[in-house]
Tab-separated table of C-alpha atoms and ligand atoms in Angstrom:
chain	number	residue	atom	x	y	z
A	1	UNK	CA	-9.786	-13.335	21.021
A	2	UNK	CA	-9.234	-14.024	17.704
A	3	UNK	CA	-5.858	-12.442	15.818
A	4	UNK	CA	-6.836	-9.754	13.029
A	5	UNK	CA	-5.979	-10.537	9.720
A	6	UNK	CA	-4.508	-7.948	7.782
A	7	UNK	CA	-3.869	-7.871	3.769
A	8	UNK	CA	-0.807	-6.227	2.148
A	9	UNK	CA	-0.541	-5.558	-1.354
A	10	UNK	CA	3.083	-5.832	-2.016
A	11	UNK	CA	4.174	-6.755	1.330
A	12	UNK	CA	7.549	-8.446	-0.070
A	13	UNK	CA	9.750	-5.099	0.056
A	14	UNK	CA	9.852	-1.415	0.510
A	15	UNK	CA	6.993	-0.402	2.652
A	16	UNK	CA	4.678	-3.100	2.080
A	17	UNK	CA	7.304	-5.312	3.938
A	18	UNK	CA	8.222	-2.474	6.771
A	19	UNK	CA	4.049	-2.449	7.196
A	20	UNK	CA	3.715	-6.117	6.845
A	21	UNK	CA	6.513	-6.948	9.905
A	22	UNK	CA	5.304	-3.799	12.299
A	23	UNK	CA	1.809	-5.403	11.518
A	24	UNK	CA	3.073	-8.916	12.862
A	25	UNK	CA	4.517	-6.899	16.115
A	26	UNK	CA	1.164	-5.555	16.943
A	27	UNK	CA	-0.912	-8.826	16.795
A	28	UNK	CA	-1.886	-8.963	13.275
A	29	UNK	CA	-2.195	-12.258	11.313
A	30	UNK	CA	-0.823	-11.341	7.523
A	31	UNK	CA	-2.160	-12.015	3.650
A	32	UNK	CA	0.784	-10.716	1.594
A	33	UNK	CA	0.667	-10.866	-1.728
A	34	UNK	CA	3.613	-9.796	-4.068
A	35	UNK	CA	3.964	-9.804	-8.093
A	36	UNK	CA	7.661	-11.659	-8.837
A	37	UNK	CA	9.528	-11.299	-5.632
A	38	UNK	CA	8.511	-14.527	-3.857
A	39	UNK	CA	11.779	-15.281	-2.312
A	40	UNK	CA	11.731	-11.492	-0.625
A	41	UNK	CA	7.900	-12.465	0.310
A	42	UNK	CA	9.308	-15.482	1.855
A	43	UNK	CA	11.890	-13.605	3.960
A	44	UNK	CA	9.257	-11.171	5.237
A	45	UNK	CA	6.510	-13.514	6.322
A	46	UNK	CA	9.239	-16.010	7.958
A	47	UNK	CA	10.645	-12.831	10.014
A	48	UNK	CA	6.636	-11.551	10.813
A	49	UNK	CA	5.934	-15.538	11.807
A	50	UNK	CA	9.190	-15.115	13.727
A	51	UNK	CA	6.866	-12.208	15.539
A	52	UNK	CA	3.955	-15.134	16.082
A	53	UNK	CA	1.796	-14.135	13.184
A	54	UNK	CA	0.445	-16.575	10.961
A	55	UNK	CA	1.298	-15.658	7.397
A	56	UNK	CA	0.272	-16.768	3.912
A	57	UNK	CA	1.889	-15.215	0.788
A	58	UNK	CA	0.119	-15.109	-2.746
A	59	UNK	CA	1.092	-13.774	-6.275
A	60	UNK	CA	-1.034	-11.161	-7.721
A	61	UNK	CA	-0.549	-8.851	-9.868
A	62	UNK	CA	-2.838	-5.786	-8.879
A	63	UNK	CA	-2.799	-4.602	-12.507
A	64	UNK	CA	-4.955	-7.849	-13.390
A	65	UNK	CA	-8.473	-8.289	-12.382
A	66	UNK	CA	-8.608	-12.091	-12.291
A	67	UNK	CA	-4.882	-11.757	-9.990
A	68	UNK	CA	-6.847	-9.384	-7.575
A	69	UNK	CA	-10.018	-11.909	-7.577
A	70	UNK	CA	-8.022	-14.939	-6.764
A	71	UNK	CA	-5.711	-13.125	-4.345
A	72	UNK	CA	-8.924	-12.350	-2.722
A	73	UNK	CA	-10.468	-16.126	-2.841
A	74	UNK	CA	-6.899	-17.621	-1.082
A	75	UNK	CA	-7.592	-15.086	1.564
A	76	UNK	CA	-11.400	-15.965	1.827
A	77	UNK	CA	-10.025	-20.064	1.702
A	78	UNK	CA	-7.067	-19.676	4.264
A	79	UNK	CA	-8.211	-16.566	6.846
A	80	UNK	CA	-11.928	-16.061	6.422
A	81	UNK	CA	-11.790	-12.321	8.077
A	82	UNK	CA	-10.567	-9.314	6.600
A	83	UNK	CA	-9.885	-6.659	9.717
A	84	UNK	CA	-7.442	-4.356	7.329
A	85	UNK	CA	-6.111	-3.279	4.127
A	86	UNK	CA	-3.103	-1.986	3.343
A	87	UNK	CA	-3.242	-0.582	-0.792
A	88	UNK	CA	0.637	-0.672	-0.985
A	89	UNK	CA	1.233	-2.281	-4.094
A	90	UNK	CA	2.573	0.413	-6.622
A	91	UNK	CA	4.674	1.659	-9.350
A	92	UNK	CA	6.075	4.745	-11.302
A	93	UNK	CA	7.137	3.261	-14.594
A	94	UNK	CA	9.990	5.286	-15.850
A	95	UNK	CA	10.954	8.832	-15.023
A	96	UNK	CA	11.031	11.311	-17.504
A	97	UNK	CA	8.951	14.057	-19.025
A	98	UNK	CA	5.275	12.788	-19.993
A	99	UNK	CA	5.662	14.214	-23.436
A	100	UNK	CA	8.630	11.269	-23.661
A	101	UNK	CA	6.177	8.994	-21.656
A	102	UNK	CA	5.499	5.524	-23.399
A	103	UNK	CA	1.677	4.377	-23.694
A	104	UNK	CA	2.016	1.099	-22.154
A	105	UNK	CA	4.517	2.310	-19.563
A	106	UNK	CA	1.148	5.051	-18.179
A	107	UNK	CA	-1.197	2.185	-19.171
A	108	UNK	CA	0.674	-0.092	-16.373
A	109	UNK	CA	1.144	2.157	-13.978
A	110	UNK	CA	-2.330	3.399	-14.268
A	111	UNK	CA	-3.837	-0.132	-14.196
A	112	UNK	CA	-1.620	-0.982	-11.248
A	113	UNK	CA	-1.713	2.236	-9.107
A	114	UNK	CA	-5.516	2.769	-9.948
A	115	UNK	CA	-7.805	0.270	-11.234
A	116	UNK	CA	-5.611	-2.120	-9.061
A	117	UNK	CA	-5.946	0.075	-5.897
A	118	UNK	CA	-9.626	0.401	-6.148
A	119	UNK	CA	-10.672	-3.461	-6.665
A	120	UNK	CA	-8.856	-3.925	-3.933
A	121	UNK	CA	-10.644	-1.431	-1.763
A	122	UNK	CA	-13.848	-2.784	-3.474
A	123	UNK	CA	-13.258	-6.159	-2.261
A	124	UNK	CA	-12.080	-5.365	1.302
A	125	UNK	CA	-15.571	-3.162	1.542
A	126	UNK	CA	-17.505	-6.242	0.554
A	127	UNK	CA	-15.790	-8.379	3.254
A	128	UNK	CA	-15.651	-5.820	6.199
A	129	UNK	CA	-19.135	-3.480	5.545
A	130	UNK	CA	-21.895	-4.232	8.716
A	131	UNK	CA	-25.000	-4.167	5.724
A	132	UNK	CA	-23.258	-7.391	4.342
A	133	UNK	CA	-21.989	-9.196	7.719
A	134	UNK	CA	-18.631	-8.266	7.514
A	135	UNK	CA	-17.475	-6.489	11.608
A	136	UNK	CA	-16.006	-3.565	9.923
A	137	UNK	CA	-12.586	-2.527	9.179
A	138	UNK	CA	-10.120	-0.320	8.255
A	139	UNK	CA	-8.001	0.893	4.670
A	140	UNK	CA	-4.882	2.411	4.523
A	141	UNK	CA	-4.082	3.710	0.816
A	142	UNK	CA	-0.672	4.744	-0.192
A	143	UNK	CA	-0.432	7.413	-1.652
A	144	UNK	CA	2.227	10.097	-2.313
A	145	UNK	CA	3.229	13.725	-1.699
A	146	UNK	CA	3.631	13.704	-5.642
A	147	UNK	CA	-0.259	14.153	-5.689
A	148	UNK	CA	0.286	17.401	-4.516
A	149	UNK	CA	3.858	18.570	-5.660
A	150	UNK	CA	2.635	17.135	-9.333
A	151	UNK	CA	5.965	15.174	-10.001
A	152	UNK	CA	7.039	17.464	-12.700
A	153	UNK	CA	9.902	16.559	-14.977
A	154	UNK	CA	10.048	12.985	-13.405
A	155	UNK	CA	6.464	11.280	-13.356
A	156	UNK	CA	3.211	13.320	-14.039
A	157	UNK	CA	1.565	10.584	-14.930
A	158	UNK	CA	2.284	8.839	-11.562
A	159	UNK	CA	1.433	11.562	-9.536
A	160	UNK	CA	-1.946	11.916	-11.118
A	161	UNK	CA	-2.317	7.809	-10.040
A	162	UNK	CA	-1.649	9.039	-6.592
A	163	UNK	CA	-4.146	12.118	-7.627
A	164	UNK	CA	-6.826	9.368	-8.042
A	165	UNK	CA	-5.880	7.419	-4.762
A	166	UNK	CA	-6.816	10.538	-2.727
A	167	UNK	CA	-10.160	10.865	-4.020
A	168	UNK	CA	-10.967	6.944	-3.868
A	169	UNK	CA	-9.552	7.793	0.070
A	170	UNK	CA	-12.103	10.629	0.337
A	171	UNK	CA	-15.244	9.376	-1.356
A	172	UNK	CA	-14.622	5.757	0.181
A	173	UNK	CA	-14.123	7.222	3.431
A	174	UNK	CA	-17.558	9.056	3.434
A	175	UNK	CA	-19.239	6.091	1.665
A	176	UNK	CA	-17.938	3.512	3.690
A	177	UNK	CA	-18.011	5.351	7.567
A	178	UNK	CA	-21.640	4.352	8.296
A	179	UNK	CA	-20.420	0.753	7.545
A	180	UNK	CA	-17.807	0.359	10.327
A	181	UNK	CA	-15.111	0.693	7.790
A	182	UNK	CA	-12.219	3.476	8.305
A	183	UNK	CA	-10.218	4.733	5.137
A	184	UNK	CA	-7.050	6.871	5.291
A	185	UNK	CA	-4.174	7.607	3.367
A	186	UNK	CA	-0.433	7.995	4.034
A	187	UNK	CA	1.058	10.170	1.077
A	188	UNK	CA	5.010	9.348	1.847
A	189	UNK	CA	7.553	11.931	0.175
A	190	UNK	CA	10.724	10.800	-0.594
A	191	UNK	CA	11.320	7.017	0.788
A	192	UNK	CA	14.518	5.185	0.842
A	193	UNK	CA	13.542	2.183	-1.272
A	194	UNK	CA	14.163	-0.119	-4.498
A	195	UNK	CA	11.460	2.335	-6.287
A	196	UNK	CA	13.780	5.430	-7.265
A	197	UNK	CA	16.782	2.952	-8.973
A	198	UNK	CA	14.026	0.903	-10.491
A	199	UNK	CA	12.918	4.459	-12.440
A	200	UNK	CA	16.218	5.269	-13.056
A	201	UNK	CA	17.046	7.335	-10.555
A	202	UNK	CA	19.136	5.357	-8.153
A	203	UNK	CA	20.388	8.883	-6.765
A	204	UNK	CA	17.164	10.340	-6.679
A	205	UNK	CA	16.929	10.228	-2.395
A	206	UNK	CA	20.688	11.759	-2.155
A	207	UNK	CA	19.990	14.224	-4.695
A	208	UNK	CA	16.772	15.666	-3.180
A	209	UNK	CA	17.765	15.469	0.472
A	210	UNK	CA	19.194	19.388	0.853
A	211	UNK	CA	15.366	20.198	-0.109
A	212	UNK	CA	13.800	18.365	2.638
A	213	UNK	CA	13.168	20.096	5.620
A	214	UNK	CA	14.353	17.560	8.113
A	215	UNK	CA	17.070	16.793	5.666
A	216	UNK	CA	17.258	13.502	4.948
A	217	UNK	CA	15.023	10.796	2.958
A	218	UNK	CA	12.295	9.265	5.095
A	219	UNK	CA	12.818	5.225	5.931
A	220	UNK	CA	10.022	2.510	5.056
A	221	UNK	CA	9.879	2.167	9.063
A	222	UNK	CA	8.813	5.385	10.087
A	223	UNK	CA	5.916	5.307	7.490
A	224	UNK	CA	4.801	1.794	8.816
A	225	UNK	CA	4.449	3.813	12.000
A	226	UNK	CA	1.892	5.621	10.500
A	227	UNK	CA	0.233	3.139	8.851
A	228	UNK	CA	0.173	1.128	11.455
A	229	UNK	CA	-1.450	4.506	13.719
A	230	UNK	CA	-3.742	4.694	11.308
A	231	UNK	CA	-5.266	0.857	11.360
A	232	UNK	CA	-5.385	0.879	15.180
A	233	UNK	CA	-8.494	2.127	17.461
A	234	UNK	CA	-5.927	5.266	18.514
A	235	UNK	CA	-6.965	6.699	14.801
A	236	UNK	CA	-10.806	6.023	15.777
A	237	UNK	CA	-12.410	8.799	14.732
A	238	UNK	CA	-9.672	9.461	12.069
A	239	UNK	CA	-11.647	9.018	8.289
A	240	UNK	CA	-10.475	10.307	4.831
A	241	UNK	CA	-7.652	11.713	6.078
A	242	UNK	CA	-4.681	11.872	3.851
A	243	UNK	CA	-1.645	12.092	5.870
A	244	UNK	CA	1.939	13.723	4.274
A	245	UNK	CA	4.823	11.835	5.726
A	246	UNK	CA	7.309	13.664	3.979
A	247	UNK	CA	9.458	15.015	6.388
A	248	UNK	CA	8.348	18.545	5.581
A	249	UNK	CA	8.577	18.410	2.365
B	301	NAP	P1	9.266	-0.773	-4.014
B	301	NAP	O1	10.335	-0.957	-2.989
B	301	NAP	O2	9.620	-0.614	-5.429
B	301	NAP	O3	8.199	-1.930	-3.814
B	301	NAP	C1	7.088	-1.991	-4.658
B	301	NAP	C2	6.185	-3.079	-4.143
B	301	NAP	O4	4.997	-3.092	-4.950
B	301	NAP	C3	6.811	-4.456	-4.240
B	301	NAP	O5	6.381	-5.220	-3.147
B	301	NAP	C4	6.236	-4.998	-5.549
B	301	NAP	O6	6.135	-6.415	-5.581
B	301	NAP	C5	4.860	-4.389	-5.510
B	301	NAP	N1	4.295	-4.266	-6.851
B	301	NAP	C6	4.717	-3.501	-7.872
B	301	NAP	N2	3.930	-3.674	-8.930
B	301	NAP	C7	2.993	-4.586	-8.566
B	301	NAP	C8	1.909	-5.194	-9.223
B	301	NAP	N3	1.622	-4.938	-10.504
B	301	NAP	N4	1.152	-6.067	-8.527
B	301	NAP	C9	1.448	-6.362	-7.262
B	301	NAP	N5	2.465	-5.844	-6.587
B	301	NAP	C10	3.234	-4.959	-7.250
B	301	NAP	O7	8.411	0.552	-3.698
B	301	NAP	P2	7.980	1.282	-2.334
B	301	NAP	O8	8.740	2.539	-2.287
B	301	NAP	O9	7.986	0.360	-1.203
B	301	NAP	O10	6.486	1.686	-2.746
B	301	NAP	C11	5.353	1.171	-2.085
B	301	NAP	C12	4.227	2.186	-2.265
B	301	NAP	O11	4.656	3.443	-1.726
B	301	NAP	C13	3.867	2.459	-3.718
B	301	NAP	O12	2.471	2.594	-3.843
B	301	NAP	C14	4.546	3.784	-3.997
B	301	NAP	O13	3.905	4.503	-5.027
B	301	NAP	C15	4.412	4.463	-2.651
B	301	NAP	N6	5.339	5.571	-2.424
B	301	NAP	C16	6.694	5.357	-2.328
B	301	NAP	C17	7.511	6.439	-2.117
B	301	NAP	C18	8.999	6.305	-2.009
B	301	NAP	O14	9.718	7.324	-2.053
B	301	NAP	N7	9.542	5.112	-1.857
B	301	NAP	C19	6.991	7.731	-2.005
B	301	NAP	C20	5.620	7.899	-2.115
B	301	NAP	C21	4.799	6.812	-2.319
B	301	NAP	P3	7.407	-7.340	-6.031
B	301	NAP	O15	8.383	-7.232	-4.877
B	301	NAP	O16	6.898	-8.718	-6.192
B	301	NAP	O17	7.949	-6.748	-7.283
């Protein structure tokens, strides 16, 4: 039987990369694409081929509509089967308070987190829906437990990107169900990855640890495990489901 072929946005580091390798373990074939991190790209699809997955990388920039297109055409070119989508590719700008918020700085992350998020969906739907000859599917969107929690005094604006992610995850899910195609949601809390010292807050998963729960940041591993859940037939009858992996928090 032929491999699955999954595509994740950002698969070069943080969770895309934890997602992209636990994806190589379970059988998948890989697309990852990345925006300026090729070398890390590199490292993650030589340790998934390491696992016996085939593995192509691409640049893309999710924020651009022609990047998403041609990421889209390399995977048409080089795999010619879509099976799953992992919407991992994200940013929160700068922390801060919006009212110090620059324009461009929401414009980006809106662009990326949003608009980027949803032509990718769009695209996977075209490939994977039964009324267009695709065999179905499944989407994982990341999104994040700021949604809910509102990321006040750090990134409103990013939480209301992740806002938006839970109703593409929703709607998509009940558009999309009578077309084979799954769609879910992992909304991570606070993650040990580059993404905190790339806002400025390098300290931010120390800092915030006594408030968790379980009392400790969460690791890009443990949400690939639910990702991962989440694309297999175990999560069959699991659609628009948005799934806190937070640690309790
Ligand atoms: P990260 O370590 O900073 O990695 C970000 C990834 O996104 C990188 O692979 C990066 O590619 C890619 N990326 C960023 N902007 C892009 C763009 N314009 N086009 C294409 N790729 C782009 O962050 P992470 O923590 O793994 O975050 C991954 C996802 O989890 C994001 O959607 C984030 O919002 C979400 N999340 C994270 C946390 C957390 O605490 N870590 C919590 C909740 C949700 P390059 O390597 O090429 O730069």
């Amino acid at each position: 039987m032929a491999r699955k072929v999954i595509l994740v946005t950002g698969g070069g580091r943080g969770i895309g990369a934890a997602v992209a390798l636990l994806a190589a373990r379970r059988g998948y074939d890989l697309m990852l694409s990345y925006r300026t991190e090729r070398t890390r790209a590199e490292a993650v699809a030589a340790e998934a081929h390491a696992h016996g997955a085939r593995v192509e990388i691409a640049a893309a920039d999710v924020g651009r509509d022609g990047d998403v297109m041609r990421l889209y055409a390399v995977l048409d070119e080089r795999f010619g089967r879509l099976d799953a989508l992992v919407n991992n590719a994200g940013t929160v700008g700068r922390a801060g308070p919006l009212a110090d918020a620059a324009t461009d700085m929401i414009k980006d992350v809106v662009a990326i987190n949003v608009t980027g998020a949803i032509l990718c969906a769009r695209e996977a739907v075209r490939r994977m829906a039964s009324s267009r000859g695709g065999r179905g599917g499944a989407i994982v969107n990341v999104s994040s437990r700021a949604a809910e929690i509102g990321g006040a005094g750090e990134w409103v604006h990013y939480a209301a990107t992740k806002g938006a992610i839970d109703s593409l995850t929703i709607g998509l899910a009940r558009e999309a169900g009578g077309e084979g195609i799954r769609v879910n949601a992992v909304a991570p809390g606070v993650i040990e990855t580059e993404i905190h010292a790339a806002a400025g807050m390098p300290d931010r998963p120390a800092r915030l640890s006594a408030g968790i729960p379980l009392g400790r940041p969460g690791r890009a591993e443990e949400v690939a495990e639910l990702v991962l859940w989440l694309l297999s037939d175990a999560a069959s009858y699991v659609n628009g489901a948005i799934v806190p992996i937070g640690g309790g928090r």
